[in-house]
PDB file of C-alpha atoms in Angstrom:
ATOM      1  CA  MET U 815      35.536  15.653  40.328  1.00  0.00           C
ATOM      2  CA  THR U 816      31.913  16.035  39.257  1.00  0.00           C
ATOM      3  CA  ALA U 817      29.891  12.869  39.748  1.00  0.00           C
ATOM      4  CA  GLN U 818      28.722  11.220  36.539  1.00  0.00           C
ATOM      5  CA  PRO U 819      24.956  10.866  36.115  1.00  0.00           C
ATOM      6  CA  ARG U 820      23.698   7.384  36.866  1.00  0.00           C
ATOM      7  CA  ILE U 821      22.657   5.359  33.827  1.00  0.00           C
ATOM      8  CA  PRO U 822      19.428   3.438  34.503  1.00  0.00           C
ATOM      9  CA  ALA U 823      20.080  -0.300  34.657  1.00  0.00           C
ATOM     10  CA  ALA U 824      17.707  -0.981  31.777  1.00  0.00           C
ATOM     11  CA  GLU U 825      19.764   1.312  29.526  1.00  0.00           C
ATOM     12  CA  GLN U 826      23.253   0.052  30.369  1.00  0.00           C
ATOM     13  CA  SER U 827      25.217  -1.762  27.684  1.00  0.00           C
ATOM     14  CA  ALA U 828      25.504  -5.551  27.719  1.00  0.00           C
ATOM     15  CA  ALA U 829      29.183  -5.229  28.569  1.00  0.00           C
ATOM     16  CA  ARG U 830      28.509  -3.018  31.596  1.00  0.00           C
ATOM     17  CA  ALA U 831      25.198  -4.125  33.098  1.00  0.00           C
ATOM     18  CA  GLY U 832      25.065  -6.307  36.198  1.00  0.00           C
ATOM     19  CA  GLY U 833      24.467  -9.995  35.612  1.00  0.00           C
ATOM     20  CA  HIS U 834      20.966  -9.930  37.141  1.00  0.00           C
ATOM     21  CA  TRP U 835      19.864  -7.241  34.684  1.00  0.00           C
ATOM     22  CA  ILE U 836      21.331  -9.211  31.761  1.00  0.00           C
ATOM     23  CA  LEU U 837      19.233 -12.205  32.760  1.00  0.00           C
ATOM     24  CA  ALA U 838      16.167 -10.022  33.302  1.00  0.00           C
ATOM     25  CA  ARG U 839      16.530  -8.623  29.762  1.00  0.00           C
ATOM     26  CA  LEU U 840      16.513 -12.183  28.481  1.00  0.00           C
ATOM     27  CA  GLY U 841      13.207 -12.826  30.218  1.00  0.00           C
ATOM     28  CA  LYS U 842      14.396 -14.627  33.339  1.00  0.00           C
ATOM     29  CA  LYS U 843      12.118 -13.805  36.267  1.00  0.00           C
ATOM     30  CA  VAL U 844      13.584 -15.826  39.151  1.00  0.00           C
ATOM     31  CA  LEU U 845      17.002 -14.292  39.790  1.00  0.00           C
ATOM     32  CA  ARG U 846      17.787 -15.751  43.202  1.00  0.00           C
ATOM     33  CA  PRO U 847      20.778 -18.067  43.731  1.00  0.00           C
ATOM     34  CA  GLY U 848      18.756 -20.807  45.446  1.00  0.00           C
ATOM     35  CA  GLY U 849      15.825 -20.571  43.058  1.00  0.00           C
ATOM     36  CA  ARG U 850      12.126 -20.586  43.830  1.00  0.00           C
ATOM     37  CA  GLU U 851      12.519 -23.421  46.346  1.00  0.00           C
ATOM     38  CA  THR U 852      14.609 -21.287  48.714  1.00  0.00           C
ATOM     39  CA  THR U 853      12.255 -18.321  48.428  1.00  0.00           C
ATOM     40  CA  GLU U 854       9.295 -20.583  49.198  1.00  0.00           C
ATOM     41  CA  PHE U 855      11.094 -21.984  52.251  1.00  0.00           C
ATOM     42  CA  LEU U 856      11.546 -18.469  53.618  1.00  0.00           C
ATOM     43  CA  LEU U 857       8.016 -17.270  52.899  1.00  0.00           C
ATOM     44  CA  ASP U 858       6.472 -20.470  54.255  1.00  0.00           C
ATOM     45  CA  ASN U 859       8.327 -20.109  57.553  1.00  0.00           C
ATOM     46  CA  VAL U 860       7.662 -16.484  58.477  1.00  0.00           C
ATOM     47  CA  PRO U 861       4.263 -15.077  59.551  1.00  0.00           C
ATOM     48  CA  LEU U 862       3.161 -12.982  56.563  1.00  0.00           C
ATOM     49  CA  GLN U 863      -0.640 -13.013  56.831  1.00  0.00           C
ATOM     50  CA  GLY U 864      -1.845  -9.930  58.662  1.00  0.00           C
ATOM     51  CA  SER U 865       1.715  -8.642  59.166  1.00  0.00           C
ATOM     52  CA  THR U 866       3.555  -5.529  58.074  1.00  0.00           C
ATOM     53  CA  VAL U 867       6.240  -6.775  55.685  1.00  0.00           C
ATOM     54  CA  ILE U 868       9.196  -4.844  54.286  1.00  0.00           C
ATOM     55  CA  GLU U 869      11.112  -6.195  51.299  1.00  0.00           C
ATOM     56  CA  PHE U 870      14.588  -4.847  50.628  1.00  0.00           C
ATOM     57  CA  ALA U 871      15.601  -4.630  46.942  1.00  0.00           C
ATOM     58  CA  PRO U 872      12.510  -6.295  45.436  1.00  0.00           C
ATOM     59  CA  GLY U 873      13.952  -5.979  41.912  1.00  0.00           C
ATOM     60  CA  LEU U 874      11.525  -7.367  39.333  1.00  0.00           C
ATOM     61  CA  GLY U 875       8.810  -7.791  41.945  1.00  0.00           C
ATOM     62  CA  VAL U 876       8.502 -11.584  41.672  1.00  0.00           C
ATOM     63  CA  THR U 877       8.861 -12.185  45.407  1.00  0.00           C
ATOM     64  CA  ALA U 878       6.632  -9.177  46.103  1.00  0.00           C
ATOM     65  CA  LYS U 879       3.803 -10.979  44.296  1.00  0.00           C
ATOM     66  CA  GLU U 880       4.414 -14.094  46.392  1.00  0.00           C
ATOM     67  CA  ILE U 881       4.382 -12.043  49.590  1.00  0.00           C
ATOM     68  CA  LEU U 882       1.149 -10.282  48.624  1.00  0.00           C
ATOM     69  CA  SER U 883      -0.508 -13.631  47.825  1.00  0.00           C
ATOM     70  CA  ARG U 884      -0.047 -14.484  51.513  1.00  0.00           C
ATOM     71  CA  ARG U 885      -2.155 -11.430  52.480  1.00  0.00           C
ATOM     72  CA  PRO U 886       0.023  -9.177  54.638  1.00  0.00           C
ATOM     73  CA  SER U 887      -1.809  -6.205  56.128  1.00  0.00           C
ATOM     74  CA  ARG U 888       0.872  -3.916  54.698  1.00  0.00           C
ATOM     75  CA  TYR U 889       3.708  -4.385  52.195  1.00  0.00           C
ATOM     76  CA  ILE U 890       6.560  -1.886  51.795  1.00  0.00           C
ATOM     77  CA  GLY U 891       9.187  -2.350  49.099  1.00  0.00           C
ATOM     78  CA  VAL U 892      12.468  -0.451  49.508  1.00  0.00           C
ATOM     79  CA  ASP U 893      14.710  -0.185  46.443  1.00  0.00           C
ATOM     80  CA  GLU U 894      17.217   2.462  45.392  1.00  0.00           C
ATOM     81  CA  ASP U 895      16.731   1.608  41.690  1.00  0.00           C
ATOM     82  CA  ALA U 896      13.898   3.641  40.173  1.00  0.00           C
ATOM     83  CA  ASP U 897      13.309   1.009  37.476  1.00  0.00           C
ATOM     84  CA  ALA U 898      12.857  -1.671  40.113  1.00  0.00           C
ATOM     85  CA  CYS U 899      10.399   0.526  42.029  1.00  0.00           C
ATOM     86  CA  ALA U 900       8.307   0.918  38.879  1.00  0.00           C
ATOM     87  CA  ASN U 901       8.288  -2.864  38.356  1.00  0.00           C
ATOM     88  CA  VAL U 902       7.131  -3.565  41.882  1.00  0.00           C
ATOM     89  CA  ARG U 903       4.469  -0.856  41.848  1.00  0.00           C
ATOM     90  CA  ALA U 904       3.008  -2.465  38.716  1.00  0.00           C
ATOM     91  CA  ASN U 905       2.927  -5.847  40.451  1.00  0.00           C
ATOM     92  CA  ILE U 906       1.295  -4.392  43.541  1.00  0.00           C
ATOM     93  CA  ALA U 907      -1.401  -2.795  41.400  1.00  0.00           C
ATOM     94  CA  ALA U 908      -2.053  -6.136  39.702  1.00  0.00           C
ATOM     95  CA  VAL U 909      -2.210  -8.458  42.713  1.00  0.00           C
ATOM     96  CA  ALA U 910      -2.536  -6.398  45.919  1.00  0.00           C
ATOM     97  CA  ALA U 911      -4.810  -8.169  48.348  1.00  0.00           C
ATOM     98  CA  GLY U 912      -4.849  -5.642  51.184  1.00  0.00           C
ATOM     99  CA  PRO U 913      -6.926  -2.492  51.646  1.00  0.00           C
ATOM    100  CA  SER U 914      -6.417   0.305  49.163  1.00  0.00           C
ATOM    101  CA  GLY U 915      -3.305   2.320  50.005  1.00  0.00           C
ATOM    102  CA  SER U 916      -1.879  -0.279  52.395  1.00  0.00           C
ATOM    103  CA  HIS U 917       1.024  -1.209  50.100  1.00  0.00           C
ATOM    104  CA  GLU U 918       3.792   1.020  48.776  1.00  0.00           C
ATOM    105  CA  VAL U 919       7.272   1.105  47.264  1.00  0.00           C
ATOM    106  CA  ILE U 920       9.914   3.553  48.472  1.00  0.00           C
ATOM    107  CA  ASN U 921      12.805   4.675  46.271  1.00  0.00           C
ATOM    108  CA  ALA U 922      15.514   4.583  48.956  1.00  0.00           C
ATOM    109  CA  ALA U 923      18.614   2.687  50.030  1.00  0.00           C
ATOM    110  CA  ALA U 924      18.226  -0.307  52.338  1.00  0.00           C
ATOM    111  CA  THR U 925      20.655   1.363  54.742  1.00  0.00           C
ATOM    112  CA  ALA U 926      18.508   4.489  55.047  1.00  0.00           C
ATOM    113  CA  SER U 927      14.877   3.714  54.320  1.00  0.00           C
ATOM    114  CA  GLY U 928      13.525   6.694  56.256  1.00  0.00           C
ATOM    115  CA  LEU U 929      10.829   4.498  57.816  1.00  0.00           C
ATOM    116  CA  PRO U 930      10.071   4.734  61.557  1.00  0.00           C
ATOM    117  CA  ASP U 931      11.615   2.394  64.124  1.00  0.00           C
ATOM    118  CA  ALA U 932       9.785  -0.905  64.762  1.00  0.00           C
ATOM    119  CA  THR U 933       7.692  -0.626  61.591  1.00  0.00           C
ATOM    120  CA  ALA U 934       7.698  -4.279  60.525  1.00  0.00           C
ATOM    121  CA  HIS U 935       6.935  -7.763  61.773  1.00  0.00           C
ATOM    122  CA  VAL U 936       8.921  -9.334  58.915  1.00  0.00           C
ATOM    123  CA  ILE U 937      11.653  -8.157  56.550  1.00  0.00           C
ATOM    124  CA  VAL U 938      12.625 -10.083  53.418  1.00  0.00           C
ATOM    125  CA  GLY U 939      15.846  -9.555  51.477  1.00  0.00           C
ATOM    126  CA  GLU U 940      17.121 -11.734  48.653  1.00  0.00           C
ATOM    127  CA  ALA U 941      20.394 -11.735  46.706  1.00  0.00           C
ATOM    128  CA  MET U 942      21.378  -8.253  47.859  1.00  0.00           C
ATOM    129  CA  LEU U 943      23.712  -8.649  50.841  1.00  0.00           C
ATOM    130  CA  THR U 944      26.000 -10.838  48.733  1.00  0.00           C
ATOM    131  CA  MET U 945      26.612  -7.902  46.420  1.00  0.00           C
ATOM    132  CA  THR U 946      28.072  -5.663  49.127  1.00  0.00           C
ATOM    133  CA  THR U 947      31.136  -5.380  51.334  1.00  0.00           C
ATOM    134  CA  ASP U 948      31.037  -6.841  54.843  1.00  0.00           C
ATOM    135  CA  LYS U 949      30.752  -3.305  56.243  1.00  0.00           C
ATOM    136  CA  HIS U 950      27.741  -2.594  54.033  1.00  0.00           C
ATOM    137  CA  LYS U 951      26.189  -5.945  54.917  1.00  0.00           C
ATOM    138  CA  LYS U 952      26.279  -4.893  58.565  1.00  0.00           C
ATOM    139  CA  GLU U 953      24.775  -1.492  57.751  1.00  0.00           C
ATOM    140  CA  ILE U 954      21.846  -3.122  55.947  1.00  0.00           C
ATOM    141  CA  MET U 955      21.324  -5.636  58.746  1.00  0.00           C
ATOM    142  CA  ALA U 956      21.455  -2.834  61.307  1.00  0.00           C
ATOM    143  CA  GLU U 957      18.701  -1.014  59.415  1.00  0.00           C
ATOM    144  CA  ALA U 958      16.670  -4.229  59.368  1.00  0.00           C
ATOM    145  CA  ALA U 959      17.108  -4.542  63.138  1.00  0.00           C
ATOM    146  CA  ARG U 960      15.985  -0.933  63.603  1.00  0.00           C
ATOM    147  CA  LEU U 961      12.879  -1.453  61.481  1.00  0.00           C
ATOM    148  CA  LEU U 962      11.784  -4.714  63.084  1.00  0.00           C
ATOM    149  CA  ARG U 963       9.601  -4.939  66.147  1.00  0.00           C
ATOM    150  CA  PRO U 964      11.005  -6.950  69.103  1.00  0.00           C
ATOM    151  CA  GLY U 965      11.113 -10.610  68.088  1.00  0.00           C
ATOM    152  CA  GLY U 966      10.570  -9.717  64.419  1.00  0.00           C
ATOM    153  CA  LEU U 967      11.986 -11.924  61.677  1.00  0.00           C
ATOM    154  CA  TYR U 968      14.465 -11.119  58.905  1.00  0.00           C
ATOM    155  CA  ALA U 969      14.466 -13.664  56.051  1.00  0.00           C
ATOM    156  CA  ILE U 970      17.514 -13.558  53.785  1.00  0.00           C
ATOM    157  CA  HIS U 971      18.384 -15.576  50.660  1.00  0.00           C
ATOM    158  CA  GLU U 972      22.020 -15.267  49.625  1.00  0.00           C
ATOM    159  CA  LEU U 973      24.948 -16.835  47.833  1.00  0.00           C
ATOM    160  CA  CYS U 974      27.243 -18.855  50.068  1.00  0.00           C
ATOM    161  CA  LEU U 975      30.667 -20.456  49.878  1.00  0.00           C
ATOM    162  CA  ASN U 976      31.263 -24.161  50.443  1.00  0.00           C
ATOM    163  CA  PRO U 977      32.626 -25.876  52.397  1.00  0.00           C
ATOM    164  CA  ASP U 978      32.357 -23.964  55.657  1.00  0.00           C
ATOM    165  CA  THR U 979      36.116 -24.502  56.078  1.00  0.00           C
ATOM    166  CA  ILE U 980      37.116 -22.969  52.732  1.00  0.00           C
ATOM    167  CA  SER U 981      40.411 -21.065  52.976  1.00  0.00           C
ATOM    168  CA  ALA U 982      40.454 -17.284  52.924  1.00  0.00           C
ATOM    169  CA  GLU U 983      42.706 -17.340  49.843  1.00  0.00           C
ATOM    170  CA  HIS U 984      40.346 -19.592  47.893  1.00  0.00           C
ATOM    171  CA  ALA U 985      37.320 -17.543  48.953  1.00  0.00           C
ATOM    172  CA  THR U 986      38.970 -14.304  47.813  1.00  0.00           C
ATOM    173  CA  ALA U 987      39.881 -15.800  44.426  1.00  0.00           C
ATOM    174  CA  ILE U 988      36.272 -16.887  43.849  1.00  0.00           C
ATOM    175  CA  GLN U 989      34.926 -13.499  44.928  1.00  0.00           C
ATOM    176  CA  ARG U 990      37.219 -11.699  42.498  1.00  0.00           C
ATOM    177  CA  GLU U 991      36.280 -13.936  39.583  1.00  0.00           C
ATOM    178  CA  LEU U 992      32.578 -13.550  40.332  1.00  0.00           C
ATOM    179  CA  ALA U 993      32.904  -9.767  40.422  1.00  0.00           C
ATOM    180  CA  THR U 994      34.606  -9.771  37.028  1.00  0.00           C
ATOM    181  CA  SER U 995      32.023 -12.079  35.504  1.00  0.00           C
ATOM    182  CA  ILE U 996      28.785 -10.536  36.777  1.00  0.00           C
ATOM    183  CA  LYS U 997      30.021  -6.910  36.886  1.00  0.00           C
ATOM    184  CA  VAL U 998      28.938  -6.556  40.506  1.00  0.00           C
ATOM    185  CA  ASN U 999      31.232  -6.653  43.524  1.00  0.00           C
ATOM    186  CA  ALA U1000      29.900  -9.961  44.812  1.00  0.00           C
ATOM    187  CA  ARG U1001      31.194 -11.141  48.171  1.00  0.00           C
ATOM    188  CA  PRO U1002      29.502 -14.391  49.226  1.00  0.00           C
ATOM    189  CA  LEU U1003      30.304 -15.848  52.657  1.00  0.00           C
ATOM    190  CA  THR U1004      30.238 -19.259  54.273  1.00  0.00           C
ATOM    191  CA  VAL U1005      27.084 -20.049  56.249  1.00  0.00           C
ATOM    192  CA  PRO U1006      28.903 -19.624  59.604  1.00  0.00           C
ATOM    193  CA  GLU U1007      30.178 -16.229  58.421  1.00  0.00           C
ATOM    194  CA  TRP U1008      26.635 -15.168  57.483  1.00  0.00           C
ATOM    195  CA  ALA U1009      25.501 -16.254  60.956  1.00  0.00           C
ATOM    196  CA  ASP U1010      28.349 -14.344  62.639  1.00  0.00           C
ATOM    197  CA  ILE U1011      27.455 -11.094  60.858  1.00  0.00           C
ATOM    198  CA  ALA U1012      23.791 -11.569  61.766  1.00  0.00           C
ATOM    199  CA  ARG U1013      24.652 -12.069  65.432  1.00  0.00           C
ATOM    200  CA  SER U1014      26.853  -8.969  65.440  1.00  0.00           C
ATOM    201  CA  CYS U1015      23.800  -6.966  64.317  1.00  0.00           C
ATOM    202  CA  GLY U1016      21.490  -8.283  67.024  1.00  0.00           C
ATOM    203  CA  PHE U1017      19.962 -11.355  65.345  1.00  0.00           C
ATOM    204  CA  GLU U1018      19.882 -15.046  66.140  1.00  0.00           C
ATOM    205  CA  VAL U1019      19.580 -17.739  63.447  1.00  0.00           C
ATOM    206  CA  ILE U1020      16.429 -19.791  63.976  1.00  0.00           C
ATOM    207  CA  ASP U1021      16.289 -21.720  60.677  1.00  0.00           C
ATOM    208  CA  CYS U1022      18.537 -22.472  57.706  1.00  0.00           C
ATOM    209  CA  TYR U1023      17.970 -23.925  54.231  1.00  0.00           C
ATOM    210  CA  ARG U1024      20.767 -24.799  51.818  1.00  0.00           C
ATOM    211  CA  ALA U1025      20.423 -25.288  48.060  1.00  0.00           C
ATOM    212  CA  ASP U1026      22.633 -25.652  45.016  1.00  0.00           C
ATOM    213  CA  MET U1027      23.586 -22.458  43.209  1.00  0.00           C
ATOM    214  CA  ALA U1028      22.215 -23.518  39.824  1.00  0.00           C
ATOM    215  CA  LEU U1029      20.987 -20.178  38.492  1.00  0.00           C
ATOM    216  CA  LEU U1030      21.839 -21.033  34.865  1.00  0.00           C
ATOM    217  CA  SER U1031      21.297 -24.797  34.845  1.00  0.00           C
ATOM    218  CA  PRO U1032      18.541 -26.111  32.514  1.00  0.00           C
ATOM    219  CA  GLY U1033      16.876 -28.147  35.279  1.00  0.00           C
ATOM    220  CA  ARG U1034      16.666 -25.251  37.726  1.00  0.00           C
ATOM    221  CA  ASN U1035      15.344 -22.934  35.011  1.00  0.00           C
ATOM    222  CA  ILE U1036      12.569 -25.349  34.102  1.00  0.00           C
ATOM    223  CA  ARG U1037      11.574 -25.597  37.777  1.00  0.00           C
ATOM    224  CA  ASP U1038      11.736 -21.828  38.281  1.00  0.00           C
ATOM    225  CA  GLU U1039      10.472 -20.503  34.942  1.00  0.00           C
ATOM    226  CA  GLY U1040       8.465 -23.404  33.508  1.00  0.00           C
ATOM    227  CA  ILE U1041       9.056 -25.002  30.109  1.00  0.00           C
ATOM    228  CA  LYS U1042       7.622 -22.063  28.145  1.00  0.00           C
ATOM    229  CA  GLY U1043       9.566 -19.521  30.148  1.00  0.00           C
ATOM    230  CA  THR U1044      12.817 -21.459  29.745  1.00  0.00           C
ATOM    231  CA  ALA U1045      12.227 -21.798  26.006  1.00  0.00           C
ATOM    232  CA  ARG U1046      11.661 -18.037  25.757  1.00  0.00           C
ATOM    233  CA  ILE U1047      14.924 -17.337  27.594  1.00  0.00           C
ATOM    234  CA  PHE U1048      16.815 -19.792  25.354  1.00  0.00           C
ATOM    235  CA  PHE U1049      15.383 -18.148  22.226  1.00  0.00           C
ATOM    236  CA  ASN U1050      16.369 -14.698  23.481  1.00  0.00           C
ATOM    237  CA  VAL U1051      19.901 -15.909  24.207  1.00  0.00           C
ATOM    238  CA  LEU U1052      20.228 -17.253  20.666  1.00  0.00           C
ATOM    239  CA  ARG U1053      19.101 -14.064  18.968  1.00  0.00           C
ATOM    240  CA  GLN U1054      21.061 -11.552  21.087  1.00  0.00           C
ATOM    241  CA  PRO U1055      24.806 -12.242  20.687  1.00  0.00           C
ATOM    242  CA  ASP U1056      25.959  -9.459  23.019  1.00  0.00           C
ATOM    243  CA  LEU U1057      23.837 -10.801  25.874  1.00  0.00           C
ATOM    244  CA  ARG U1058      24.718 -14.397  24.950  1.00  0.00           C
ATOM    245  CA  ALA U1059      28.413 -13.652  25.428  1.00  0.00           C
ATOM    246  CA  ARG U1060      27.759 -12.382  28.957  1.00  0.00           C
ATOM    247  CA  VAL U1061      25.605 -15.387  29.834  1.00  0.00           C
ATOM    248  CA  LEU U1062      28.241 -17.828  28.601  1.00  0.00           C
ATOM    249  CA  THR U1063      30.912 -16.061  30.651  1.00  0.00           C
ATOM    250  CA  MET U1064      28.761 -16.171  33.799  1.00  0.00           C
ATOM    251  CA  ARG U1065      27.837 -19.810  33.224  1.00  0.00           C
ATOM    252  CA  ALA U1066      31.493 -20.778  32.782  1.00  0.00           C
ATOM    253  CA  THR U1067      32.372 -19.045  36.055  1.00  0.00           C
ATOM    254  CA  PHE U1068      29.522 -20.726  37.935  1.00  0.00           C
ATOM    255  CA  ASN U1069      30.470 -24.143  36.533  1.00  0.00           C
ATOM    256  CA  ARG U1070      34.141 -23.668  37.339  1.00  0.00           C
ATOM    257  CA  HIS U1071      33.293 -23.049  40.988  1.00  0.00           C
ATOM    258  CA  LYS U1072      30.208 -25.250  41.324  1.00  0.00           C
ATOM    259  CA  ASP U1073      31.729 -27.219  44.203  1.00  0.00           C
ATOM    260  CA  ASN U1074      32.321 -24.016  46.168  1.00  0.00           C
ATOM    261  CA  LEU U1075      29.184 -21.997  45.394  1.00  0.00           C
ATOM    262  CA  GLY U1076      25.831 -22.605  47.004  1.00  0.00           C
ATOM    263  CA  ALA U1077      22.742 -20.769  48.192  1.00  0.00           C
ATOM    264  CA  VAL U1078      21.407 -20.309  51.690  1.00  0.00           C
ATOM    265  CA  GLY U1079      18.137 -19.134  53.157  1.00  0.00           C
ATOM    266  CA  LEU U1080      18.356 -17.936  56.756  1.00  0.00           C
ATOM    267  CA  ILE U1081      15.553 -16.884  59.056  1.00  0.00           C
ATOM    268  CA  LEU U1082      16.878 -14.481  61.660  1.00  0.00           C
ATOM    269  CA  ARG U1083      15.073 -13.274  64.775  1.00  0.00           C
ATOM    270  CA  LYS U1084      15.709  -9.866  66.304  1.00  0.00           C
ATOM    271  CA  GLN U1085      16.953 -10.354  69.814  1.00  0.00           C
ATOM    272  CA  SER U1086      15.329  -8.258  72.517  1.00  0.00           C
TER     273      SER U1086
END
């Protein structure tokens, strides 16, 4: 069977597009499950100034701007979505603090970046591992381990399941409903399961931050987007019924499972 050409995310219909792109179309900039607070925890607790930093799946480039504000010597974004690469390149051009030519964005998969071994001091990845199978999670983490120098740090921000003792049956039911709602094969894990996968790929957990998964709550949006930004999103939701239907479906799913969905930020160190 001949493969169908890929439709750019920005051109996909409201019924088909992934939930993160729906929210981006509505003007939402912070698309991470634990909000800006979890991202700030990660960036405040890894050595970015003067370091070579790789970001997997930078998306809209919001975190890229935060990383660049901390003055790394080199920033490399790796994203397999051409639209995302264009977004991040624009942000780099606007705020880059390093020497000319020291920052770049590569259109490649996080499992096969093509970069040399031991390139980076720090790797950052947010809200991407959740959207893959456990096998693919390990492949991405293995690439991160390959790219990091000995003792390098991998900062991840992902969706997690609560409590840590949740049954496999309940976890599977939530994962299936999430996948249906956000149109992406989401597979969040408990925090101990995230730690187990990290250890299997040669990392040790050195710090952990937990937050509520309140991506669509008014309070979180005001903290993440500001009052003007939240008002703009609300206005866009009102005037675009096809996108509004998707948002309401996602919000209902998140609310239904609010006691079992959370966010986690983990700082992982490559073991020698």
